[in-house]
Amino acid sequence: MPSKVTDNSPRTQDNLQKAPLNSNVVVKRPGPGGPVVDPISAFYIFAIANVLAALYAPIQDCDEVFNYWEPTHYLNRKYGLQTWEYSPEYSIRSWLYIVIHAIVGKLGSLFSTKKSFEFYFIRVMLALTCSFCQSRLFATISKVLNPRIANWFMLVMLFSPGMFHASAAYLPSSFSMYTTMLGMTSFMDWRGGSKTHIGIMWFGIGGIIGWPFSAALIGPFLVEELILASITRDVEIVRRLVDGVVRSGIALQVAVDAFFYHKLVLVPWRIVSYNIFSGAGRGPDIFGTEPFDFYIRNLLLNFNVWFVLALCAGPLLVLQYVLQLESSTRFTFMRNVFFVSPFYMWLAIFSAQAHKEERFMYPAYPFLALNAAIALHYILGYVGNADPRKLMGMIPAKLKFAVVLTSVVLAIDIGILRTLGVVSAYRAPLQIYAALQQSDVDRTGEIVCLGKEWYRFPSSYFLPNGMHAKFIRSDFDGLLPGDFSEAKVGFGLFAGTWLIPAGMNDQNLADPGKYFDISYCSYLVDSYFPSSNASQLEPNYVLDQQVWERLQCSGFLDTANTSLIGRLFWLPEVSWIPERYRRNWGNYCLMRRRKYENPTRTSLINGGCAESPDIVSGKVNDGSTTSSLTILNSNFFGEKQIAHLSMSPFEWAEMEGHLYSRLQAIHDEIQTFGIGHLKPVLYRLLILSLSIWLMTRIYKIFSSRSIPRARKPDLEKPTVRNSTELNGNGRPLGLWNPVSFHPPPLEPFPNWDIYNTLPLPYRPFRHGPYHITMGLRTMKWDEWIELDNHYLKFHADKARRIEERGSKCCKTAPEAFDGAVELLEEFCNYLPQRYPSLYHKTPDGMDNLVTGETFNILERPLVEDPMQMAARMVQDDLAIMFEKPDGQYYLLAGSILLAGFWRLEDKWRMPLSEIHTTGDVPGFKQKLEKGMMNFFRRVQPNGPVLRNNYFIQVDDNLAWSDSIGPEDDNNIGWNTAAKNKAIENHWFRSERQSLRRLPRSGGVVFTIRTYFHPIIEIAQQPYVPGRLASAIRSWGDDVARYKGRERYQDVLLEYLDARHQEQLHAGLDVSKEDDDRSYPY
């Protein structure tokens, strides 16, 4: 007859009426088959296993490092890596949990100055805490249920790989596992009266300080309490519930988090809100999803037969109840149900979630062990039946004992082999950093770089004091951690906890500012596996021994080249194991740069290129560019380049280091002399600032050119008109006095290549509402003409068009000839400087080094129309407007070969206003004409500007859109275009226009560069489909007619909406769009 789960803990005198619940329960005392292990001995046994885990278990989850070890390192060591969760903007991690461990770490630092000792000290304390909780639950199970169940519970806990990793892990889920065990103890043990409030307290502490979702495990116990209270009419239940909630520490957490975040925040709610209510593009699913059976496979791996037994506990309980209905009351059965149900509930809830991680199961591990122990107890009770009338009684006792013993030993051995396999295979990241502790290694201000192995970094605790970890580019395209701010002076304690860091988002979108330039790396951690394939971003650095010297390497399991058995379990390295089953290894290495020189030192740690090695520049807001000093930037095809000033990266870093040292000296002076000596320091700074300002003003006065520097155009300021008909600059209308102006010298376009330089990704549309404006922004001189790897195609298209329609597409009026020649001169000066691999300047013009063309701009007559010659030099269409005495600007020179929707012959010799009105440009008269005329009259040679626009085209012809009709037809328009063609026929046409005044002739030059891409191509880019759909929908009726929306909107918008939804489901957060891009890209 199967043994019963017993309960020898009736409640106290005030609850004696509840005794019938356990009136049929048999109190089992330990006999020969059930030895009792006292709690102290149990603690020592658990402690041995858990401390071994603390010392040898690899870190399995990078969240443990970056979300918990690194913040602790910041509190205790004043620097560390910061994830977006700790940004005050999101604040979904509690500092109370970190503070608790930081205090423990500080205590450990009293015994040793090594940071790695502090790391392992915290781990050992976690292991001992877990051991205490395990021994408490073990003792309660032994007293309340059965000593045999307690013994099996201990066995499951000791020899399961899952518990090996969870017991000493620095994770809220492990913390919640500890509190879950204490909460179970309180709800199980009714001796001395109800302990509901204590149970609620422990589950509450686990949910508030640890992981909020773990509080759900209290559900079955609360249901039991409410049922009992309703039966016994126990009104004290309300007081116990409130008491437990108050004790859970919510007030303490709010206070601690308010101190660190500098604002009131309820972190548990924020965690729940983000994971459940954050909506599309956010939430846990953006970090990866797993199939429904993920936890089943994972728990089988980490608990093997014990997991199967845990699943059987419920059915066995039902079976026992059915078979022994006459000897078990309904209430005893219910109480057992409440013991085993939390594990099923937890497994079901989290299996239903798309985002799954092994650590999410940690809080339920005690319930799994309890269920397995109960199930095994039931089974052994049945197997041990000696009644000869029953089937089991007919089997010899020794045979049954041998089968049971073999099964249990096999389960234990599988667990041990799995544990040893994980430790031996993946512990290298905890070992290789020992080389940095050697006395002959110079550590001050050095950088350890991490590429594809970033997620295995064991934390800054393994780096010597002052050494920082940085990330280089790899194939990982999500958001990497940044650095906690190390600001001190004037910011109070722990400024990094409340200062909002740059580049953070809750959508797992990569931030270029998190990447570090590998050329500044002192050390590099990388792995090499013979079975792996290198990529452009993840080369085999380990094999590059000319650059990198291996300081320390450890074996790391090559999972791709190892059999399933070798991956799952430890196998000895012996010859009798077949080759196909042996474990194969790669190298996990810490490397040092050979002949390393580091002129940057600490300047790279807290500022400069180290913080943003790719782009260190000002932001672009509202569609306008701002002047900025770009130290090290990255072009759109992934190649690094030094821009604006001809200094090497190390020279820049050296200069930056000098500035940093000066600022540090000021800081040290303030620290040394104290508050009482601040005035002299401030006076020095004030005098220095005034001196710089005065010298700047004097320099501007004595070095000013004949033309005042142009300001940003005021498009709404009215033109000054008087009786002498002066333009906005005081000269007679139609008359231009030549001025002496030359654009500044140019640097060659870095690494420009006619085959590899990609077009810039202009996407000049915004979310609605749509506003009609000129959209001008200041142009830098090196941005005037943009050439890329489409040059040869554009050049061929232009040559064909010139041959077919040259006289229609390229014209120069006689009065504009000098202006057209001046444009040729500008090109012959600009292009060889900017693109020396394509153009070479000659005494009479320039040569095209790729096409073999020679441009002689001095001979007369020219071999062809000057605008036609200019068209062959660039990818842009060109137009020059000249002012006449009526104050209007007329189109008198142009080469319009690739315009798509308009023809030069239709606009030839028209004034600016008529060009736009005949083209039905929306809002021109009401919103654009006044500002445009003012701009043209005021624009100066030294004030070039840019603007962008865009169209949708429903054919793939760059030169002329046949969908609106034949090019020579008089009746062209969108009404002739086919409606709602397939999406493959939809193209995105973007124009980048520059406007500048020619200093000699006074003509205003338009360059019109077209970028032409399939819609299905640009819709793959983040934010683009949603933003473009919003822009198109926001067009007013006039804009919609002008751009032909009615002919393509149904197909196009449906496609864009679908792509947008795909991006949202993949984790895109549209609220961060402005942080990740700027107009017009």
Tab-separated table of N, CA and C in Angstrom, residues 71 102 231 307 435 784 829:
chain	number	residue	atom	x	y	z
A	71	PRO	N	26.957	46.806	-12.465
A	71	PRO	CA	26.500	47.867	-11.548
A	71	PRO	C	27.118	47.749	-10.157
A	102	ALA	N	26.542	44.804	-3.183
A	102	ALA	CA	27.707	45.690	-3.111
A	102	ALA	C	28.247	45.762	-1.687
A	231	ILE	N	-13.798	28.633	5.262
A	231	ILE	CA	-14.398	27.510	5.980
A	231	ILE	C	-14.448	27.798	7.472
A	307	PHE	N	13.138	15.644	-13.495
A	307	PHE	CA	12.095	16.448	-14.146
A	307	PHE	C	10.915	15.568	-14.541
A	435	ALA	N	46.105	36.385	-16.560
A	435	ALA	CA	47.357	36.923	-17.085
A	435	ALA	C	47.486	38.418	-16.840
A	784	TRP	N	29.518	69.459	-51.948
A	784	TRP	CA	28.862	70.048	-53.113
A	784	TRP	C	28.511	68.993	-54.161
A	829	ASN	N	38.200	72.791	-60.786
A	829	ASN	CA	38.917	73.076	-59.541
A	829	ASN	C	38.494	72.114	-58.429
